[in-house]
Amino acid sequence: MASLVPFFVAERAYSYAAVSGIVLAASLLSSVAQPVFGVLTDRFAMPWLLPVSTLLGGVGIALSGVSDSYAVTLAVVAVSGIGVAAYHPESARVARLVGRGSHKAMGWFSLGGNLGFAVAPVMVAVVVATGGLRLTPLLVLPAVVGAATCLLVLRALERRQAGGAGATVVTGKDDKASFVRLSLAVVCRSVVFIGLSTFVSLYTAERMNGSTAAGTAALCVLYLGGAVGSVLGGALADRWDRVTVSRWSYLITAGSVAGLVFVPGPALFLFVMLTSAGLYVPFSLQVTLGQDYLPSRVGTASGITLGLTVSIGGLVSPLIGAVADRTSLQTALAPLVLMPLLSWLLFRALPEPGVPPSVAAPPKGDNPDATISPAQPGLR
């Protein structure tokens, strides 16, 4: 959705607040629906949600440019948000089962999504810059391919389970207090990422003499940095524990966000990359941490860490847009520097699951989880 924001501003003369409302529409229903889908996937095997939700998300985006009506645009974007909400809990569950709870597996899972985000600005620019927003229906094609790929993967997993190669799941005692603190840290992260996803292309174009190409490039860099960070997070967590890696990542990210907002010139692109990588180093680690804090409700944990807390960032976007309309984008983005610092503070109070707070992280290769039990049938 963020890739279309500059085109809504250019073609429909939407204000910063108006485009923030579109991001909000995608986030609002998604933020409410994801925990619901998480609870459902904890109770029932629902692998069919993966292709259906992929297609639904793509259809919403494809229809966003068809009507000049702002209300219709909000409605179809909200439909896309529901597709995203339905996808995340079940996909995170499947990734966890296939990877046997490995944070590396979740990192590779996140990498796929980030590569898609990185390609999106280029794809949107090619399609929409050529024929305007009326060509957005073409954007459904990647969703069709993605849905078909989901079906192929699910069939392969079913054959694997039928052959006796079932995945494992981790069980243990729920740590609700730590999960709440983790969720608050993810909320702070999402405020930064959604805020930058919405406005970094406009901010870059503003600082680069109105260059739309520079804005598109900045958005690509933001998502490519995420792809790097997702894989890097898993590698670093092999050397240190997930909580330590996430904590230091947020502290470094606070400095890179400050550079993005305040340092002039082409150095902006470097700080966009550093900010993105810093925000995504903890991303997959947070998902597995949430699942380990709530091992009896993996779907719910995934729905909250991947969905509710991330989507809440979209609720702040209209506020950023309103401040930008009254002052400037730089002034509106400046408070984002504080968000990674809050995440850092929250992570200081978090234990590594299975390890007492006063005990060092386990050596590389050790499994801190308490017990392992066989997976349930049906991609459970």
XYZ file of C-alpha atoms in Angstrom:
380
model
C 0.000 0.000 0.000
C 2.834 2.377 0.830
C 4.104 2.097 -2.758
C 0.877 3.704 -4.028
C 0.933 6.665 -1.615
C 2.991 9.028 -3.852
C 0.644 8.333 -6.784
C -2.456 9.098 -4.713
C -0.834 12.415 -3.760
C 0.209 13.224 -7.348
C -2.917 12.064 -9.217
C -5.670 12.817 -6.707
C -4.010 15.640 -4.753
C -4.563 13.850 -1.451
C -3.156 15.583 1.619
C -0.719 13.878 3.983
C -3.631 13.236 6.349
C -5.727 11.695 3.531
C -3.048 9.207 2.473
C -2.463 8.395 6.140
C -6.156 7.526 6.310
C -5.661 4.980 3.533
C -2.854 3.346 5.499
C -5.132 3.419 8.548
C -7.896 1.656 6.601
C -5.508 -1.163 5.753
C -4.366 -1.396 9.372
C -7.571 -0.982 11.351
C -9.488 -4.107 10.358
C -6.248 -6.039 10.129
C -5.286 -5.124 13.700
C -8.623 -6.376 15.028
C -8.886 -9.448 12.816
C -5.397 -10.941 13.176
C -5.767 -12.072 16.819
C -9.143 -13.569 15.890
C -7.561 -15.586 13.090
C -4.778 -16.509 15.516
C -7.268 -17.971 17.994
C -8.965 -19.883 15.174
C -5.695 -21.372 13.935
C -4.900 -22.490 17.481
C -8.101 -24.535 17.464
C -8.380 -25.689 13.848
C -6.017 -26.598 11.028
C -6.667 -23.925 8.388
C -3.904 -24.187 5.748
C -6.416 -23.167 3.069
C -6.248 -19.649 4.546
C -2.832 -19.121 2.974
C -3.827 -19.076 -0.732
C -7.236 -17.498 -0.039
C -5.834 -14.653 2.072
C -3.017 -14.006 -0.416
C -5.548 -13.592 -3.200
C -7.854 -11.433 -1.054
C -5.018 -9.079 -0.122
C -4.037 -8.706 -3.769
C -7.595 -8.025 -4.911
C -7.954 -5.181 -2.410
C -4.776 -3.494 -3.642
C -5.741 -4.069 -7.278
C -9.064 -2.272 -6.807
C -7.635 0.673 -4.868
C -7.077 2.796 -7.955
C -10.267 1.936 -9.836
C -12.614 4.472 -8.229
C -12.050 8.197 -7.649
C -14.196 7.921 -4.532
C -12.147 8.213 -1.357
C -14.707 6.084 0.519
C -14.500 3.272 -2.036
C -10.723 3.400 -1.924
C -10.799 3.071 1.871
C -13.193 0.116 1.615
C -11.143 -1.945 -0.835
C -7.923 -1.188 1.054
C -9.654 -2.461 4.201
C -10.457 -5.685 2.322
C -6.759 -6.017 1.584
C -6.061 -5.590 5.290
C -8.361 -8.503 6.102
C -6.408 -10.652 3.660
C -3.183 -9.750 5.452
C -4.834 -10.505 8.809
C -5.893 -13.970 7.683
C -2.473 -14.797 6.232
C -0.058 -14.097 9.064
C -1.105 -16.377 11.958
C -1.365 -19.549 9.869
C 1.744 -18.772 7.820
C 3.794 -18.164 10.973
C 2.502 -21.428 12.437
C 3.486 -23.366 9.316
C 6.917 -21.685 9.245
C 7.456 -22.614 12.897
C 6.448 -26.227 12.361
C 8.542 -26.673 9.235
C 11.530 -25.017 10.913
C 10.930 -26.915 14.180
C 10.808 -23.639 16.135
C 14.080 -22.305 14.695
C 14.516 -18.542 14.655
C 16.595 -19.010 11.505
C 13.612 -20.575 9.739
C 11.450 -17.636 10.760
C 14.165 -15.299 9.462
C 14.050 -16.903 6.022
C 10.265 -16.774 6.129
C 10.460 -13.024 6.835
C 13.026 -12.604 4.047
C 10.470 -13.690 1.452
C 8.012 -11.045 2.569
C 10.649 -8.342 2.632
C 11.830 -9.155 -0.872
C 8.234 -8.778 -1.985
C 8.065 -5.398 -0.272
C 11.298 -4.356 -1.976
C 10.048 -5.291 -5.441
C 6.644 -3.636 -4.887
C 7.720 0.018 -5.366
C 9.401 -0.813 -8.682
C 6.438 -2.869 -9.873
C 3.951 -0.176 -8.857
C 6.060 2.537 -10.479
C 6.240 0.606 -13.763
C 2.488 -0.056 -13.831
C 1.048 3.159 -12.387
C 3.562 5.603 -13.844
C 2.725 4.194 -17.272
C -1.056 4.481 -17.207
C -2.033 6.017 -13.886
C -4.041 4.547 -11.032
C -6.571 3.052 -13.466
C -4.026 0.272 -14.136
C -3.878 -0.950 -10.531
C -5.953 -4.080 -11.416
C -2.744 -5.421 -12.974
C -1.297 -5.546 -9.456
C -3.435 -8.607 -8.699
C -1.131 -10.773 -10.824
C 1.572 -11.246 -8.136
C -1.179 -12.284 -5.698
C -2.422 -14.913 -8.156
C 1.110 -16.283 -8.490
C 1.539 -16.207 -4.718
C -1.729 -18.061 -4.111
C -0.771 -20.742 -6.629
C 2.635 -21.117 -4.974
C 0.963 -21.510 -1.567
C -1.115 -24.379 -2.925
C 1.973 -26.144 -4.271
C 3.840 -25.739 -0.968
C 0.891 -26.962 1.091
C 0.562 -30.085 -1.062
C 4.278 -30.785 -0.634
C 3.958 -30.433 3.152
C 0.981 -32.781 3.204
C 2.999 -35.400 1.304
C 5.867 -34.906 3.750
C 3.602 -35.463 6.742
C 1.983 -38.476 5.088
C 5.475 -39.931 4.710
C 6.085 -39.632 8.449
C 8.290 -36.518 8.364
C 6.082 -34.516 10.723
C 7.254 -31.247 12.199
C 7.749 -30.658 15.917
C 6.161 -28.134 18.191
C 7.415 -26.664 21.420
C 5.403 -26.853 24.616
C 5.905 -25.219 27.981
C 4.459 -22.751 30.450
C 3.052 -19.449 29.210
C 4.846 -16.261 30.326
C 2.110 -13.682 29.824
C 3.944 -10.789 31.499
C 6.925 -11.105 29.168
C 4.619 -11.470 26.191
C 2.869 -8.188 27.058
C 6.212 -6.361 27.347
C 7.340 -7.868 24.049
C 4.088 -6.766 22.394
C 4.582 -3.185 23.591
C 8.106 -3.195 22.146
C 6.740 -4.411 18.795
C 4.130 -1.627 18.864
C 6.907 0.968 19.193
C 8.780 -0.663 16.315
C 5.680 -0.670 14.139
C 5.087 3.046 14.700
C 8.534 3.740 13.229
C 8.279 1.315 10.343
C 4.735 2.157 9.259
C 5.429 5.869 9.631
C 8.521 5.643 7.438
C 6.851 3.289 4.946
C 4.084 5.839 4.496
C 6.196 8.983 4.244
C 9.798 8.149 3.376
C 9.179 8.378 -0.376
C 7.472 11.768 -0.010
C 10.136 12.977 2.429
C 12.960 11.877 0.125
C 11.349 13.489 -2.925
C 10.921 16.705 -0.929
C 14.609 16.729 0.025
C 15.766 15.733 -3.483
C 14.168 18.609 -5.387
C 10.850 16.863 -5.944
C 12.314 13.736 -7.547
C 9.696 10.966 -7.585
C 12.376 8.499 -8.693
C 14.423 9.328 -5.588
C 11.361 8.730 -3.435
C 10.721 5.340 -5.058
C 14.395 4.431 -4.594
C 14.227 5.313 -0.893
C 11.214 3.057 -0.412
C 13.026 0.208 -2.206
C 16.044 0.737 0.057
C 13.768 0.677 3.116
C 12.443 -2.749 2.156
C 15.766 -4.150 0.917
C 17.316 -3.232 4.242
C 14.565 -5.265 5.844
C 15.526 -8.292 3.764
C 19.121 -7.988 4.974
C 18.051 -7.488 8.577
C 15.767 -10.534 8.626
C 18.577 -12.929 7.691
C 21.166 -11.102 9.808
C 18.949 -11.371 12.892
C 18.912 -15.171 12.741
C 22.690 -15.330 12.266
C 23.365 -12.983 15.193
C 20.956 -14.876 17.444
C 23.068 -18.008 16.860
C 25.965 -16.224 18.549
C 24.025 -14.301 21.183
C 20.498 -14.809 22.465
C 17.462 -13.238 20.775
C 16.769 -10.716 23.533
C 20.325 -9.352 23.512
C 20.412 -9.049 19.723
C 17.042 -7.269 19.650
C 17.974 -4.907 22.458
C 21.198 -3.705 20.828
C 19.520 -3.484 17.449
C 16.920 -1.051 18.784
C 19.554 1.102 20.445
C 21.502 1.410 17.186
C 18.293 2.024 15.233
C 17.476 5.095 17.320
C 20.658 6.740 16.023
C 19.982 5.763 12.399
C 16.422 7.173 12.540
C 17.873 10.456 13.815
C 20.284 10.479 10.867
C 17.459 9.774 8.424
C 15.421 12.690 9.706
C 18.131 15.290 10.294
C 21.245 14.587 8.173
C 20.971 16.394 4.802
C 21.975 15.219 1.332
C 22.329 11.765 -0.267
C 23.436 10.331 3.098
C 19.700 9.968 3.648
C 19.768 6.707 1.671
C 22.461 5.234 3.930
C 20.409 6.021 7.026
C 17.276 4.547 5.408
C 19.176 1.293 4.858
C 20.573 1.250 8.403
C 17.174 2.036 9.899
C 15.476 -0.700 7.931
C 18.103 -3.324 8.771
C 17.990 -2.272 12.431
C 14.207 -2.575 12.578
C 14.216 -5.989 10.894
C 17.057 -7.663 12.793
C 14.605 -8.232 15.699
C 11.559 -8.879 13.498
C 11.659 -12.672 13.124
C 13.255 -12.997 16.567
C 10.257 -11.236 18.101
C 7.874 -13.658 16.397
C 9.664 -16.720 17.796
C 10.009 -15.040 21.201
C 6.265 -14.426 21.259
C 5.607 -18.041 20.306
C 7.954 -19.240 23.058
C 6.376 -16.939 25.645
C 2.957 -18.392 24.720
C 3.791 -21.957 23.613
C 0.241 -23.173 24.251
C -1.206 -20.529 21.889
C 1.226 -20.202 19.002
C -1.402 -18.942 16.547
C -2.567 -16.247 18.944
C 1.030 -15.197 19.650
C 1.742 -15.016 15.911
C -1.425 -13.042 15.245
C -0.460 -10.468 17.862
C 3.269 -10.104 17.143
C 2.863 -10.237 13.367
C -0.527 -8.564 13.224
C -2.101 -6.563 16.008
C 1.041 -4.864 17.272
C 2.360 -4.205 13.760
C -0.967 -2.841 12.556
C -1.226 -0.446 15.487
C 1.580 1.495 13.833
C -0.878 2.319 11.071
C -3.157 3.962 13.628
C -0.457 6.558 14.303
C 0.063 7.429 10.628
C -2.877 9.882 10.446
C -1.407 11.764 13.398
C 1.948 11.999 11.620
C 0.165 13.181 8.480
C -1.848 15.801 10.364
C 1.305 17.198 11.991
C 3.054 17.235 8.603
C 0.167 19.171 7.030
C 0.425 21.833 9.742
C 4.226 21.978 10.046
C 6.577 19.890 7.908
C 7.372 16.255 7.282
C 10.671 16.603 9.117
C 8.912 17.908 12.223
C 6.307 15.139 12.014
C 8.915 12.381 11.634
C 11.275 13.642 14.360
C 9.394 11.960 17.277
C 9.988 8.572 15.638
C 13.525 8.712 17.048
C 12.077 7.982 20.497
C 10.275 4.778 19.515
C 13.320 2.456 19.182
C 14.541 3.765 22.539
C 11.266 2.686 24.136
C 11.623 -0.752 22.528
C 15.156 -0.954 23.919
C 13.932 -0.152 27.423
C 11.199 -2.792 27.220
C 13.645 -5.441 25.997
C 15.902 -4.771 28.986
C 13.205 -6.381 31.172
C 12.726 -9.471 28.971
C 14.208 -12.923 29.679
C 15.278 -15.380 27.029
C 12.595 -18.132 27.135
C 13.797 -21.189 29.011
C 16.737 -19.317 30.522
C 16.563 -17.697 33.986
C 17.140 -13.922 33.742
C 20.422 -14.190 35.702
C 21.842 -16.986 33.549
C 23.813 -16.381 30.355
C 22.464 -17.412 26.969
C 22.965 -21.089 26.025
C 25.882 -22.026 23.768
C 25.312 -22.164 20.059
C 23.236 -25.177 19.059
C 21.509 -25.641 22.423
C 17.734 -25.631 22.497
C 16.399 -23.484 25.376
C 12.883 -24.853 25.009
C 11.643 -27.209 27.680
C 10.028 -30.111 25.853
C 9.194 -31.269 22.371
C 6.019 -33.026 21.369
C 4.911 -34.464 18.025
C 3.053 -32.212 15.651
C -0.649 -32.695 15.128
C -1.900 -33.715 11.681
C -3.196 -31.276 9.151
C -0.216 -28.876 9.211
C -0.771 -28.304 12.905
